[in-house]
Each structure stands twice: as structure tokens, then as C-alpha cells.
Amino acid sequence: MVSNHHKNRFSYLALSVGVLGVGVGIIVGLLAGIQPLLLAVALVGVATVISFFTSFEQTVLGLLILRSSLDPFSSQQIPAAFAIGVDILTLLYVTVLLLTRRKVYTDGFWWFFAGWIALQSLWVILLPLGGLGMDGSYLPNSMREWIRLFSWLMVYLLVMQLKDTIRPQKVISCLFWALVIPLTVATLQLFVPSILPPIFVGATEEIAAPITEVSRIRGTLGLANTFSSFLILFILLTWWKLGQVRQRFPWIVLLGSLVFFLVNTKSLFALIMMVIAVLVIITPQMSVVNLLGGVILLASFLGLFASSEMGQERLGSIADTPLLNPHIDISRAILLSNGDNNSFNWRLAQWTYLLQAWQQYPILGYGLFTSSVLTVLHNYAHNEYVRALAEQGIVGLIAFLVFLGAQIWHLLKLFHQAPEGSDQQRLCLALLAMLLAMMFGMITENIWGHTTLFMYWWTLIAVAGWNWDELQSSSAHSMPSAAVSHLTNH
């Protein structure tokens, strides 16, 4: 059993290191002429550090819940500051664990993830050295992109430190609180947008359309497509929750509400993702009930989507693309994209330009986060496979596909290792459904840039790999804190 002296030593050292780290950051910021808003954020950071080392579990869960509400403040760099703050807190906490000889929890996939992140730094290093298609002037953008990816790794590591201190079911249940503010804002955007501040109203999407972006709800996630992928993840988590609760009615209401909001994002790619996800969910345990539930869910979503003016317009626009119209080839689609407001033709044009640019630097590409400057359209790739090929060449595309494949393998391994019909197995199935849906969605959307989605994604991947033995977890959770500390250290 851990002595009180050892525990006090850990707490004192943790607070000292944490406050010192944030204090240095504040001083540096002040010397650099920091703005009052950022100074306020820094002061909040000090309070967060204190809470982080005194109420670790509650603070980590609170930070995860908070992340879904930050995207509207991107112009103030709040999400970026949040990500960097989480990175620093995680590294400080792990440092304290190592200094006090306490166990740092990781798993095999985390180390693979860390290796993949390290590989991504190759493109950051080669950029200023002239080894890629762009020069060193694009280094800041590439560095920001690498830090964004690195923050996902830190979230995974941070959540792993909750292992054996809190039940996995409780972690996932707490994540549902992340829906409160986004859904509240989405409701106001849908029914009374006039009372919202301009920061929540938004403008038109990056591709002009007959119906503006104001008619598409985004909650607090910036764009409708970003909000839609976030909603699909929580629809699958709600399905998971329905399998473990006795009072199902509130969760059925939540499921219906999420589908309603998803329809009002007017995102066509979300329809395809939902079809893929539902098929994956119902296939392993095919039954009349599962099949009927899947059909009802998809029929409700498709019916609501097709009943709206914009939904009909987006479905009808497919007929004016090479996909369904044999009289329109890719060349004509590119010409039409200049003025037909058809997002499909626009995407074909963007992909064509990116592939033409890639041919100039086929092996290593141009560098992280450079696709938006490689074409005359000056926009994101809207296809993650083409983006990886253009930005990182053949090497980067292979690394990207291997990374996606490794996630599938990891989840399949956990699925087969979990007890039949257990909460853990059902979570792995829900995550597999989401991953395969995302991989299809990546054909036409910038899902890799949905930062908020991936913050929750890596949280769930980390939790899925814990020991879900319910009796053991419940027993450990009910032990005195000293006994739990003893188990953690051994």
C-alpha cells in the first residue's frame, strides 16, 4: 500500500511542475506582448493545471466534454491553444509519473501510433531542406498540421492514464455531455438563428450553393459536414448505450434527435456514411429485429433528407455529373464546375488538379497541409486519399493506408478478444462501423481535418483497449483510494 508520504510527495511534485510550466508560459507570453484574451486563457490554464493534478479524472473528462464547444472561437486561436495546453499537461503529468516511479499506461497500438506520428515529421524536416515540392516558407503550416496530429497522440496517452481508476462505461457515458452545447446551438440555428451572435451564425460554405450555409446547421463545429461526422459517431455510441440500459426510451429519443439534426446538416456524404455504418452494425448479428431497426433508421434518415428542398437539390445534382450522366465526361465536368454550383463536379476538378500537381513530385509530394495551394481553386482536397498522395507522395499515401488498416486490425483484434455480446465487443463493433464509414466518407470529404471528431475518436480507441472485466472493474472502483493506488502501481 502506498504511504501518505509518497502520495503527498507525488501531489506536491505534480503541482510544482505543472504550475511552474504554465507560469513560464505566461511570462513568455507577456514578454511577447500577449493579448488580454490570451492572458485570461492563460490564467484559466493555471486553474486547470491545479485541478488537473488534484482531481485528475474529473478534469480530463471535463476537458474532453469542453472540446466540442470550442470551434467557433478558431479565429481567436482557442482550439489551437486548447490542443497545445492538453499536450503540455499530458507531458507534464507523464513526467511526474516517471519521476515518482509510477506506472505510465500505454498499449501496443499507442506505440504504433507514436511511430506513425514520428514518420510524419519526415515531411516537416524535408520541407525547409528542399526535399519536397514546396519551399521552407510553408513550414509554419506544416508544423501546425504536425502538432495537430501529435495532439491526437497525446489525447490517447492522457486517456490511457485513466485506466484502472474509472470504469470504461462511465468514461463513454460522460462523453454524451459533449452533445449539450452543440445540440443547443444547432437547435437555435434551426429555429431562431436571429438570436445567436454572429460567431454562431456562420457564412456560406467554401463552395457557393443556391442555398446558403446558413440553412445548414453546424452546432458549434464550424461547418455542417464537420458537425455531421460528429453526430454519426454519437449515433453509434447511442446504439451502443441502448444495448446496456433498461430504461431505453430516453436513449431512443436521443437517437431520433441525433438523426433529425444529422438530416438538417444537409450533408449528402453523411447519407453514405450512415448506410455503411448501419450495414456494419447489423451484419455480425443478423436478425429480424436488427434488420428491421437498421431499415427503419436508414428509411427515416433518407426520407427526411429527401423531403427537404436542399436535400432534393443535392440528390438531383448527382444526375449532372459523370457518375450518372454518360454524356458528361471528366473534362466537361471540370468546365461545368466553374459555374454550375455542383459540388460533385467541383470535386472532380479539384482532384484532377491535385493529381496533375502530384505527378511533378510523385515520391514525397509537397509537404503537410499544402493541398490548398496546389490548385487554382485554392481549397482543401475533399478526398483524403488524393490529399495524402499530393501532400506526401506515394510514400505518404502508403503510410496513410497502413495507418487506417492498422486501426481496423486493432479493433478486429479487440472485438474477437472481448467476451461474446459484452459492452466492450459492442463498442468495438460501433467503432469499426464508424471507421469504415469514415473511410468511405474520405472519398469526398475532408474528414481528416475534423479535429473535434478525432479527439473523441482517439478517446474511444484508447478506452476500447482497456480491461473491461466488469466484476474486477467494479471491485477496484469500490476499493479505498489507497488500495486503488496500490493496484495502479503494480
Short mmCIF file of C-alpha atoms in Angstrom, two decimals:
data_model
loop_
_atom_site.label_atom_id
_atom_site.label_comp_id
_atom_site.label_asym_id
_atom_site.label_seq_id
_atom_site.Cartn_x
_atom_site.Cartn_y
_atom_site.Cartn_z
CA MET A 1 0.00 0.00 0.00
CA VAL A 2 1.24 3.47 -0.89
CA SER A 3 2.11 5.62 2.11
CA ASN A 4 0.63 9.05 2.70
CA HIS A 5 4.13 10.47 2.47
CA HIS A 6 4.54 9.05 -1.03
CA LYS A 7 1.14 10.34 -2.10
CA ASN A 8 1.86 13.80 -0.71
CA ARG A 9 5.22 13.82 -2.45
CA PHE A 10 3.52 12.97 -5.76
CA SER A 11 0.89 15.69 -5.35
CA TYR A 12 3.43 18.33 -4.33
CA LEU A 13 5.79 17.50 -7.17
CA ALA A 14 2.92 17.37 -9.66
CA LEU A 15 1.61 20.78 -8.68
CA SER A 16 5.10 22.28 -8.60
CA VAL A 17 5.99 21.04 -12.08
CA GLY A 18 2.59 21.95 -13.51
CA VAL A 19 2.37 25.47 -12.10
CA LEU A 20 6.00 26.12 -13.00
CA GLY A 21 5.39 25.05 -16.60
CA VAL A 22 2.31 27.22 -17.02
CA GLY A 23 3.98 30.10 -15.16
CA VAL A 24 6.87 30.07 -17.61
CA GLY A 25 4.36 30.07 -20.47
CA ILE A 26 2.57 33.12 -19.05
CA ILE A 27 5.80 35.04 -18.56
CA VAL A 28 6.95 34.27 -22.10
CA GLY A 29 3.55 35.32 -23.41
CA LEU A 30 3.63 38.60 -21.53
CA LEU A 31 7.11 39.33 -22.80
CA ALA A 32 5.84 38.67 -26.33
CA GLY A 33 3.03 41.22 -25.93
CA ILE A 34 0.22 38.77 -25.34
CA GLN A 35 -3.36 39.99 -25.79
CA PRO A 36 -5.70 40.33 -22.80
CA LEU A 37 -7.92 37.49 -24.06
CA LEU A 38 -4.97 35.13 -24.25
CA LEU A 39 -3.83 36.28 -20.83
CA ALA A 40 -7.26 35.33 -19.46
CA VAL A 41 -6.92 31.96 -21.16
CA ALA A 42 -3.52 31.54 -19.53
CA LEU A 43 -4.96 32.30 -16.09
CA VAL A 44 -7.68 29.74 -16.72
CA GLY A 45 -4.86 27.40 -17.67
CA VAL A 46 -3.26 27.80 -14.24
CA ALA A 47 -6.54 26.85 -12.57
CA THR A 48 -6.83 23.89 -14.94
CA VAL A 49 -3.34 22.69 -14.04
CA ILE A 50 -4.15 22.79 -10.34
CA SER A 51 -7.36 20.89 -10.95
CA PHE A 52 -5.55 18.53 -13.30
CA PHE A 53 -3.19 17.31 -10.59
CA THR A 54 -5.68 17.34 -7.74
CA SER A 55 -8.80 15.95 -9.49
CA PHE A 56 -7.27 14.14 -12.44
CA GLU A 57 -10.18 12.00 -13.63
CA GLN A 58 -12.79 14.77 -13.38
CA THR A 59 -10.56 17.32 -15.10
CA VAL A 60 -9.69 15.03 -18.01
CA LEU A 61 -13.36 14.21 -18.60
CA GLY A 62 -14.24 17.90 -18.29
CA LEU A 63 -11.67 18.85 -20.91
CA LEU A 64 -12.99 16.21 -23.30
CA ILE A 65 -16.55 17.43 -22.84
CA LEU A 66 -15.49 21.05 -23.35
CA ARG A 67 -13.74 20.38 -26.68
CA SER A 68 -16.99 20.11 -28.66
CA SER A 69 -17.79 23.78 -27.93
CA LEU A 70 -14.56 25.49 -28.98
CA ASP A 71 -14.53 25.54 -32.80
CA PRO A 72 -16.49 28.83 -33.17
CA PHE A 73 -13.53 30.55 -31.49
CA SER A 74 -10.98 29.37 -34.06
CA SER A 75 -10.23 32.93 -35.16
CA GLN A 76 -9.12 33.63 -31.59
CA GLN A 77 -6.91 30.51 -31.71
CA ILE A 78 -8.76 28.99 -28.74
CA PRO A 79 -8.92 25.42 -30.17
CA ALA A 80 -5.20 25.57 -31.01
CA ALA A 81 -4.39 26.83 -27.51
CA PHE A 82 -6.56 24.07 -26.07
CA ALA A 83 -4.71 21.39 -28.05
CA ILE A 84 -1.30 22.72 -27.07
CA GLY A 85 -2.42 23.01 -23.46
CA VAL A 86 -3.57 19.38 -23.44
CA ASP A 87 -0.24 18.35 -24.96
CA ILE A 88 1.70 20.20 -22.27
CA LEU A 89 -0.50 18.89 -19.45
CA THR A 90 -0.12 15.32 -20.70
CA LEU A 91 3.64 15.58 -20.97
CA LEU A 92 3.86 17.19 -17.53
CA TYR A 93 1.69 14.51 -15.98
CA VAL A 94 3.64 11.68 -17.57
CA THR A 95 6.89 13.34 -16.46
CA VAL A 96 5.65 13.45 -12.88
CA LEU A 97 4.60 9.80 -13.08
CA LEU A 98 8.07 8.85 -14.25
CA LEU A 99 9.81 10.98 -11.61
CA THR A 100 7.74 9.37 -8.86
CA ARG A 101 8.21 5.89 -10.38
CA ARG A 102 4.53 5.40 -11.03
CA LYS A 103 3.26 3.39 -13.94
CA VAL A 104 2.56 5.09 -17.27
CA TYR A 105 -0.15 3.19 -19.14
CA THR A 106 0.23 2.58 -22.86
CA ASP A 107 -0.66 -0.24 -25.22
CA GLY A 108 0.78 -1.72 -28.39
CA PHE A 109 -1.31 0.38 -30.72
CA TRP A 110 -0.26 3.59 -28.98
CA TRP A 111 3.36 2.79 -29.77
CA PHE A 112 2.45 2.11 -33.38
CA PHE A 113 0.58 5.42 -33.43
CA ALA A 114 3.64 7.18 -31.96
CA GLY A 115 5.83 5.65 -34.68
CA TRP A 116 3.45 6.86 -37.37
CA ILE A 117 3.44 10.38 -35.92
CA ALA A 118 7.25 10.30 -35.88
CA LEU A 119 7.19 9.29 -39.55
CA GLN A 120 5.00 12.30 -40.35
CA SER A 121 7.74 14.58 -39.02
CA LEU A 122 9.85 13.49 -42.02
CA TRP A 123 7.81 15.83 -44.23
CA VAL A 124 8.28 18.68 -41.77
CA ILE A 125 12.04 18.15 -41.74
CA LEU A 126 12.40 17.80 -45.51
CA LEU A 127 10.36 20.89 -46.32
CA PRO A 128 12.95 23.57 -45.36
CA LEU A 129 15.73 21.33 -46.70
CA GLY A 130 14.32 21.49 -50.23
CA GLY A 131 13.41 17.81 -50.37
CA LEU A 132 9.75 18.41 -51.28
CA GLY A 133 7.77 20.31 -53.88
CA MET A 134 7.36 23.37 -51.64
CA ASP A 135 9.97 25.58 -50.04
CA GLY A 136 10.58 26.48 -46.40
CA SER A 137 8.05 29.34 -46.43
CA TYR A 138 5.31 26.74 -45.91
CA LEU A 139 6.99 25.31 -42.82
CA PRO A 140 4.67 27.07 -40.28
CA ASN A 141 1.58 25.49 -41.87
CA SER A 142 3.19 22.06 -41.92
CA MET A 143 4.32 22.45 -38.33
CA ARG A 144 0.78 23.34 -37.24
CA GLU A 145 -0.57 20.28 -39.01
CA TRP A 146 2.01 18.01 -37.37
CA ILE A 147 1.21 19.46 -33.94
CA ARG A 148 -2.49 18.84 -34.62
CA LEU A 149 -1.74 15.16 -35.31
CA PHE A 150 0.56 14.99 -32.29
CA SER A 151 -2.25 16.28 -30.06
CA TRP A 152 -4.30 13.20 -31.02
CA LEU A 153 -1.49 11.00 -29.77
CA MET A 154 -1.41 12.95 -26.51
CA VAL A 155 -5.18 12.58 -26.04
CA TYR A 156 -4.76 8.83 -26.46
CA LEU A 157 -1.95 8.80 -23.89
CA LEU A 158 -3.87 11.01 -21.47
CA VAL A 159 -6.99 8.85 -21.57
CA MET A 160 -4.87 5.74 -21.04
CA GLN A 161 -3.84 7.14 -17.65
CA LEU A 162 -7.48 6.81 -16.52
CA LYS A 163 -7.18 3.05 -16.84
CA ASP A 164 -7.95 1.16 -13.61
CA THR A 165 -9.21 4.36 -11.94
CA ILE A 166 -12.59 4.69 -13.66
CA ARG A 167 -14.86 2.23 -15.42
CA PRO A 168 -14.78 2.41 -19.24
CA GLN A 169 -18.59 2.55 -19.38
CA LYS A 170 -18.52 5.66 -17.21
CA VAL A 171 -15.99 7.39 -19.46
CA ILE A 172 -18.16 6.83 -22.53
CA SER A 173 -21.33 7.85 -20.73
CA CYS A 174 -19.67 11.11 -19.67
CA LEU A 175 -18.84 11.90 -23.30
CA PHE A 176 -22.54 12.33 -24.05
CA TRP A 177 -22.39 15.61 -22.13
CA ALA A 178 -20.32 16.89 -25.05
CA LEU A 179 -23.57 16.96 -27.04
CA VAL A 180 -25.32 19.52 -24.85
CA ILE A 181 -23.88 22.79 -26.18
CA PRO A 182 -23.54 21.72 -29.86
CA LEU A 183 -27.15 20.49 -29.97
CA THR A 184 -28.41 23.56 -28.14
CA VAL A 185 -26.71 25.87 -30.63
CA ALA A 186 -27.91 23.67 -33.52
CA THR A 187 -31.50 23.98 -32.28
CA LEU A 188 -31.20 27.77 -32.20
CA GLN A 189 -29.59 27.79 -35.66
CA LEU A 190 -32.53 25.80 -36.96
CA PHE A 191 -35.44 27.62 -35.32
CA VAL A 192 -34.33 31.06 -34.08
CA PRO A 193 -30.99 31.90 -35.71
CA SER A 194 -31.61 35.63 -35.26
CA ILE A 195 -30.90 35.50 -31.52
CA LEU A 196 -27.47 33.95 -31.99
CA PRO A 197 -24.26 36.02 -32.02
CA PRO A 198 -22.59 36.23 -35.46
CA ILE A 199 -19.90 33.77 -34.34
CA PHE A 200 -22.53 31.00 -34.28
CA VAL A 201 -24.41 32.00 -37.43
CA GLY A 202 -21.61 31.43 -39.91
CA ALA A 203 -21.38 32.23 -43.58
CA THR A 204 -21.68 30.30 -46.79
CA GLU A 205 -19.60 27.17 -47.21
CA GLU A 206 -16.41 27.18 -49.22
CA ILE A 207 -18.35 26.11 -52.33
CA ALA A 208 -21.09 28.50 -53.32
CA ALA A 209 -24.52 26.90 -53.43
CA PRO A 210 -28.05 28.04 -54.29
CA ILE A 211 -28.98 27.58 -50.65
CA THR A 212 -26.51 29.19 -48.30
CA GLU A 213 -24.68 27.59 -45.43
CA VAL A 214 -26.96 29.45 -43.03
CA SER A 215 -29.68 26.91 -43.89
CA ARG A 216 -27.40 24.07 -42.77
CA ILE A 217 -26.92 23.62 -39.06
CA ARG A 218 -23.41 23.26 -37.71
CA GLY A 219 -23.85 23.37 -33.95
CA THR A 220 -20.53 24.57 -32.59
CA LEU A 221 -18.36 22.65 -35.06
CA GLY A 222 -17.82 25.32 -37.70
CA LEU A 223 -19.13 23.57 -40.82
CA ALA A 224 -22.13 21.37 -41.50
CA ASN A 225 -20.01 18.46 -42.73
CA THR A 226 -17.87 18.60 -39.60
CA PHE A 227 -20.99 18.52 -37.44
CA SER A 228 -22.42 15.60 -39.40
CA SER A 229 -19.45 13.29 -38.80
CA PHE A 230 -19.56 14.21 -35.11
CA LEU A 231 -23.27 13.30 -35.00
CA ILE A 232 -22.72 9.95 -36.71
CA LEU A 233 -20.18 8.99 -34.06
CA PHE A 234 -22.64 9.77 -31.29
CA ILE A 235 -25.48 7.98 -33.11
CA LEU A 236 -23.33 4.84 -32.98
CA LEU A 237 -22.50 5.46 -29.32
CA THR A 238 -26.21 5.85 -28.60
CA TRP A 239 -26.82 2.49 -30.29
CA TRP A 240 -24.13 1.05 -28.00
CA LYS A 241 -25.78 2.62 -24.97
CA LEU A 242 -29.18 1.16 -25.90
CA GLY A 243 -27.73 -2.31 -25.51
CA GLN A 244 -26.82 -1.83 -21.85
CA VAL A 245 -29.63 0.21 -20.28
CA ARG A 246 -33.04 -0.88 -19.01
CA GLN A 247 -34.73 2.48 -19.48
CA ARG A 248 -34.39 2.71 -23.25
CA PHE A 249 -36.95 5.40 -24.00
CA PRO A 250 -34.68 8.42 -23.23
CA TRP A 251 -31.95 6.95 -25.41
CA ILE A 252 -34.38 6.24 -28.24
CA VAL A 253 -35.45 9.89 -28.04
CA LEU A 254 -31.79 10.95 -28.16
CA LEU A 255 -31.18 8.66 -31.15
CA GLY A 256 -34.12 10.18 -33.00
CA SER A 257 -32.94 13.69 -32.14
CA LEU A 258 -29.44 12.99 -33.45
CA VAL A 259 -30.85 11.64 -36.72
CA PHE A 260 -33.04 14.76 -37.00
CA PHE A 261 -30.05 17.06 -36.54
CA LEU A 262 -27.98 14.96 -38.95
CA VAL A 263 -30.62 15.38 -41.66
CA ASN A 264 -30.55 19.14 -41.14
CA THR A 265 -26.84 19.32 -41.80
CA LYS A 266 -27.89 18.63 -45.43
CA SER A 267 -24.67 16.61 -45.87
CA LEU A 268 -25.01 14.09 -48.68
CA PHE A 269 -21.81 12.26 -47.77
CA ALA A 270 -23.33 11.65 -44.32
CA LEU A 271 -26.06 9.59 -46.01
CA ILE A 272 -23.44 7.24 -47.46
CA MET A 273 -21.63 7.06 -44.13
CA MET A 274 -24.86 6.15 -42.34
CA VAL A 275 -25.59 3.35 -44.82
CA ILE A 276 -22.11 1.88 -44.33
CA ALA A 277 -22.28 2.20 -40.54
CA VAL A 278 -25.70 0.56 -40.25
CA LEU A 279 -24.65 -2.32 -42.51
CA VAL A 280 -21.59 -2.97 -40.36
CA ILE A 281 -23.66 -2.85 -37.16
CA ILE A 282 -26.35 -5.31 -38.26
CA THR A 283 -24.19 -7.78 -40.24
CA PRO A 284 -22.41 -9.67 -37.39
CA GLN A 285 -25.66 -10.45 -35.58
CA MET A 286 -28.19 -10.57 -38.37
CA SER A 287 -31.70 -10.97 -37.01
CA VAL A 288 -35.18 -9.76 -37.83
CA VAL A 289 -35.02 -7.17 -35.02
CA ASN A 290 -31.59 -5.83 -36.04
CA LEU A 291 -32.52 -5.76 -39.71
CA LEU A 292 -35.82 -4.00 -39.02
CA GLY A 293 -34.13 -1.46 -36.76
CA GLY A 294 -31.47 -0.73 -39.39
CA VAL A 295 -34.07 -0.35 -42.14
CA ILE A 296 -36.20 1.99 -40.02
CA LEU A 297 -33.16 4.13 -39.14
CA LEU A 298 -31.99 4.43 -42.75
CA ALA A 299 -35.51 4.95 -44.10
CA SER A 300 -36.13 7.72 -41.58
CA PHE A 301 -32.88 9.44 -42.44
CA LEU A 302 -33.32 9.13 -46.21
CA GLY A 303 -36.98 10.16 -46.06
CA LEU A 304 -36.27 13.26 -44.01
CA PHE A 305 -33.29 14.15 -46.20
CA ALA A 306 -35.23 13.78 -49.46
CA SER A 307 -38.20 15.73 -48.11
CA SER A 308 -36.22 18.97 -47.78
CA GLU A 309 -35.63 21.38 -50.64
CA MET A 310 -31.88 21.32 -50.26
CA GLY A 311 -31.83 17.53 -49.87
CA GLN A 312 -33.73 17.14 -53.15
CA GLU A 313 -31.39 19.60 -54.82
CA ARG A 314 -28.28 17.77 -53.63
CA LEU A 315 -29.64 14.37 -54.65
CA GLY A 316 -30.67 15.75 -58.03
CA SER A 317 -27.25 17.29 -58.63
CA ILE A 318 -25.76 13.80 -58.98
CA ALA A 319 -27.57 13.44 -62.31
CA ASP A 320 -25.45 16.26 -63.75
CA THR A 321 -22.14 14.50 -63.06
CA PRO A 322 -20.16 11.76 -64.83
CA LEU A 323 -21.35 9.43 -62.06
CA LEU A 324 -24.89 9.14 -63.50
CA ASN A 325 -24.76 11.02 -66.78
CA PRO A 326 -22.81 9.20 -69.55
CA HIS A 327 -22.88 12.34 -71.69
CA ILE A 328 -20.70 14.24 -69.21
CA ASP A 329 -17.03 13.24 -69.09
CA ILE A 330 -14.47 14.49 -66.59
CA SER A 331 -13.23 17.27 -68.89
CA ARG A 332 -16.74 18.64 -69.35
CA ALA A 333 -17.44 18.28 -65.63
CA ILE A 334 -14.37 20.42 -64.89
CA LEU A 335 -15.61 23.09 -67.30
CA LEU A 336 -19.11 22.96 -65.83
CA SER A 337 -17.72 23.30 -62.31
CA ASN A 338 -16.84 26.94 -63.00
CA GLY A 339 -20.47 27.99 -62.87
CA ASP A 340 -22.94 25.15 -62.25
CA ASN A 341 -22.65 25.21 -58.44
CA ASN A 342 -22.42 21.42 -58.50
CA SER A 343 -20.19 20.27 -55.65
CA PHE A 344 -19.58 16.91 -57.34
CA ASN A 345 -18.18 18.47 -60.49
CA TRP A 346 -16.19 20.91 -58.36
CA ARG A 347 -14.62 17.98 -56.52
CA LEU A 348 -13.73 16.23 -59.78
CA ALA A 349 -11.96 19.40 -60.89
CA GLN A 350 -10.08 19.72 -57.61
CA TRP A 351 -8.96 16.08 -57.65
CA THR A 352 -7.81 16.39 -61.26
CA TYR A 353 -5.70 19.47 -60.49
CA LEU A 354 -4.17 17.79 -57.43
CA LEU A 355 -3.28 14.65 -59.35
CA GLN A 356 -1.65 16.78 -62.04
CA ALA A 357 0.38 18.56 -59.37
CA TRP A 358 1.34 15.25 -57.74
CA GLN A 359 2.88 14.00 -60.99
CA GLN A 360 5.60 16.63 -60.60
CA TYR A 361 6.71 15.25 -57.20
CA PRO A 362 5.35 11.68 -57.08
CA ILE A 363 7.52 10.13 -54.34
CA LEU A 364 7.27 12.51 -51.35
CA GLY A 365 4.84 15.17 -52.56
CA TYR A 366 4.78 18.79 -51.44
CA GLY A 367 4.51 18.66 -47.63
CA LEU A 368 1.87 18.54 -44.92
CA PHE A 369 -1.12 20.84 -45.32
CA THR A 370 -0.15 22.12 -48.77
CA SER A 371 -3.01 20.80 -50.93
CA SER A 372 -4.97 24.07 -50.67
CA VAL A 373 -2.21 25.94 -52.53
CA LEU A 374 -1.59 23.34 -55.24
CA THR A 375 -4.56 24.16 -57.46
CA VAL A 376 -6.22 27.22 -58.96
CA LEU A 377 -9.24 26.54 -56.74
CA HIS A 378 -7.22 27.20 -53.56
CA ASN A 379 -9.23 24.83 -51.42
CA TYR A 380 -8.89 21.62 -49.46
CA ALA A 381 -8.67 18.32 -51.32
CA HIS A 382 -12.12 16.93 -50.38
CA ASN A 383 -10.60 13.48 -50.83
CA GLU A 384 -8.22 12.24 -48.17
CA TYR A 385 -6.53 9.71 -50.43
CA VAL A 386 -5.81 12.29 -53.10
CA ARG A 387 -4.69 14.70 -50.36
CA ALA A 388 -2.23 12.17 -48.93
CA LEU A 389 -0.90 11.44 -52.42
CA ALA A 390 -0.43 15.11 -53.35
CA GLU A 391 0.96 16.26 -50.00
CA GLN A 392 3.11 13.23 -49.16
CA GLY A 393 3.52 11.34 -52.40
CA ILE A 394 3.38 7.59 -52.84
CA VAL A 395 5.27 7.06 -49.57
CA GLY A 396 2.78 9.14 -47.61
CA LEU A 397 -0.26 7.52 -49.23
CA ILE A 398 1.04 4.05 -48.35
CA ALA A 399 1.71 5.20 -44.77
CA PHE A 400 -1.81 6.64 -44.57
CA LEU A 401 -3.43 3.43 -45.83
CA VAL A 402 -1.31 1.33 -43.47
CA PHE A 403 -2.40 3.54 -40.58
CA LEU A 404 -6.08 3.08 -41.46
CA GLY A 405 -5.55 -0.65 -41.91
CA ALA A 406 -3.83 -0.88 -38.53
CA GLN A 407 -6.86 0.66 -36.86
CA ILE A 408 -9.13 -1.92 -38.50
CA TRP A 409 -6.83 -4.74 -37.38
CA HIS A 410 -6.63 -3.35 -33.84
CA LEU A 411 -10.41 -3.09 -33.49
CA LEU A 412 -10.98 -6.55 -35.00
CA LYS A 413 -8.46 -7.99 -32.56
CA LEU A 414 -10.20 -6.36 -29.60
CA PHE A 415 -13.60 -7.46 -30.95
CA HIS A 416 -12.57 -11.12 -31.07
CA GLN A 417 -10.82 -10.99 -27.70
CA ALA A 418 -13.83 -9.48 -25.90
CA PRO A 419 -16.49 -11.78 -24.38
CA GLU A 420 -19.36 -12.52 -26.74
CA GLY A 421 -22.07 -9.86 -26.51
CA SER A 422 -20.15 -7.79 -23.94
CA ASP A 423 -20.15 -3.99 -23.78
CA GLN A 424 -16.55 -3.99 -24.98
CA GLN A 425 -17.33 -6.12 -28.02
CA ARG A 426 -20.30 -3.95 -28.95
CA LEU A 427 -18.19 -0.81 -28.61
CA CYS A 428 -15.55 -2.30 -30.92
CA LEU A 429 -18.28 -3.06 -33.44
CA ALA A 430 -19.58 0.52 -33.23
CA LEU A 431 -16.06 1.87 -33.74
CA LEU A 432 -15.48 -0.47 -36.68
CA ALA A 433 -18.70 0.80 -38.22
CA MET A 434 -17.55 4.41 -37.73
CA LEU A 435 -14.08 3.73 -39.10
CA LEU A 436 -15.35 2.04 -42.27
CA ALA A 437 -17.91 4.83 -42.70
CA MET A 438 -15.16 7.43 -42.34
CA MET A 439 -13.00 5.64 -44.89
CA PHE A 440 -15.84 5.84 -47.41
CA GLY A 441 -16.56 9.43 -46.43
CA MET A 442 -12.91 10.30 -47.02
CA ILE A 443 -13.52 9.83 -50.75
CA THR A 444 -15.44 13.10 -50.98
CA GLU A 445 -14.86 14.95 -47.69
CA ASN A 446 -12.02 16.42 -45.60
CA ILE A 447 -12.68 14.09 -42.67
CA TRP A 448 -9.00 14.08 -41.69
CA GLY A 449 -9.45 17.75 -40.85
CA HIS A 450 -12.38 17.12 -38.47
CA THR A 451 -10.24 17.71 -35.39
CA THR A 452 -13.04 17.58 -32.83
CA LEU A 453 -14.24 14.24 -34.18
CA PHE A 454 -10.80 12.71 -33.81
CA MET A 455 -10.37 13.98 -30.26
CA TYR A 456 -13.32 11.78 -29.32
CA TRP A 457 -12.27 9.02 -31.72
CA TRP A 458 -8.90 8.51 -30.05
CA THR A 459 -10.50 8.71 -26.63
CA LEU A 460 -12.77 5.81 -27.59
CA ILE A 461 -9.96 3.81 -29.21
CA ALA A 462 -7.95 4.12 -26.00
CA VAL A 463 -10.91 3.06 -23.83
CA ALA A 464 -11.75 0.14 -26.12
CA GLY A 465 -8.37 -1.42 -25.33
CA TRP A 466 -8.80 -1.38 -21.53
CA ASN A 467 -9.54 -4.40 -19.39
CA TRP A 468 -13.34 -4.46 -19.40
CA ASP A 469 -13.80 -7.25 -16.87
CA GLU A 470 -16.88 -5.77 -15.20
CA LEU A 471 -16.56 -7.61 -11.89
CA GLN A 472 -12.92 -6.72 -11.50
CA SER A 473 -13.53 -3.10 -12.54
CA SER A 474 -16.45 -2.73 -10.16
CA SER A 475 -14.44 -4.25 -7.33
CA ALA A 476 -11.48 -1.99 -7.97
CA HIS A 477 -13.76 1.03 -8.27
CA SER A 478 -15.26 0.37 -4.84
CA MET A 479 -11.91 -0.07 -3.06
CA PRO A 480 -10.45 2.66 -0.87
CA SER A 481 -8.31 5.10 -2.80
CA ALA A 482 -5.10 3.82 -1.23
CA ALA A 483 -5.86 0.29 -2.37
CA VAL A 484 -6.58 1.51 -5.88
CA SER A 485 -3.26 3.37 -5.88
CA HIS A 486 -1.57 0.16 -4.77
CA LEU A 487 -3.09 -1.73 -7.68
CA THR A 488 -2.13 1.03 -10.12
CA ASN A 489 1.48 0.90 -9.05
CA HIS A 490 1.63 -2.83 -9.55
#
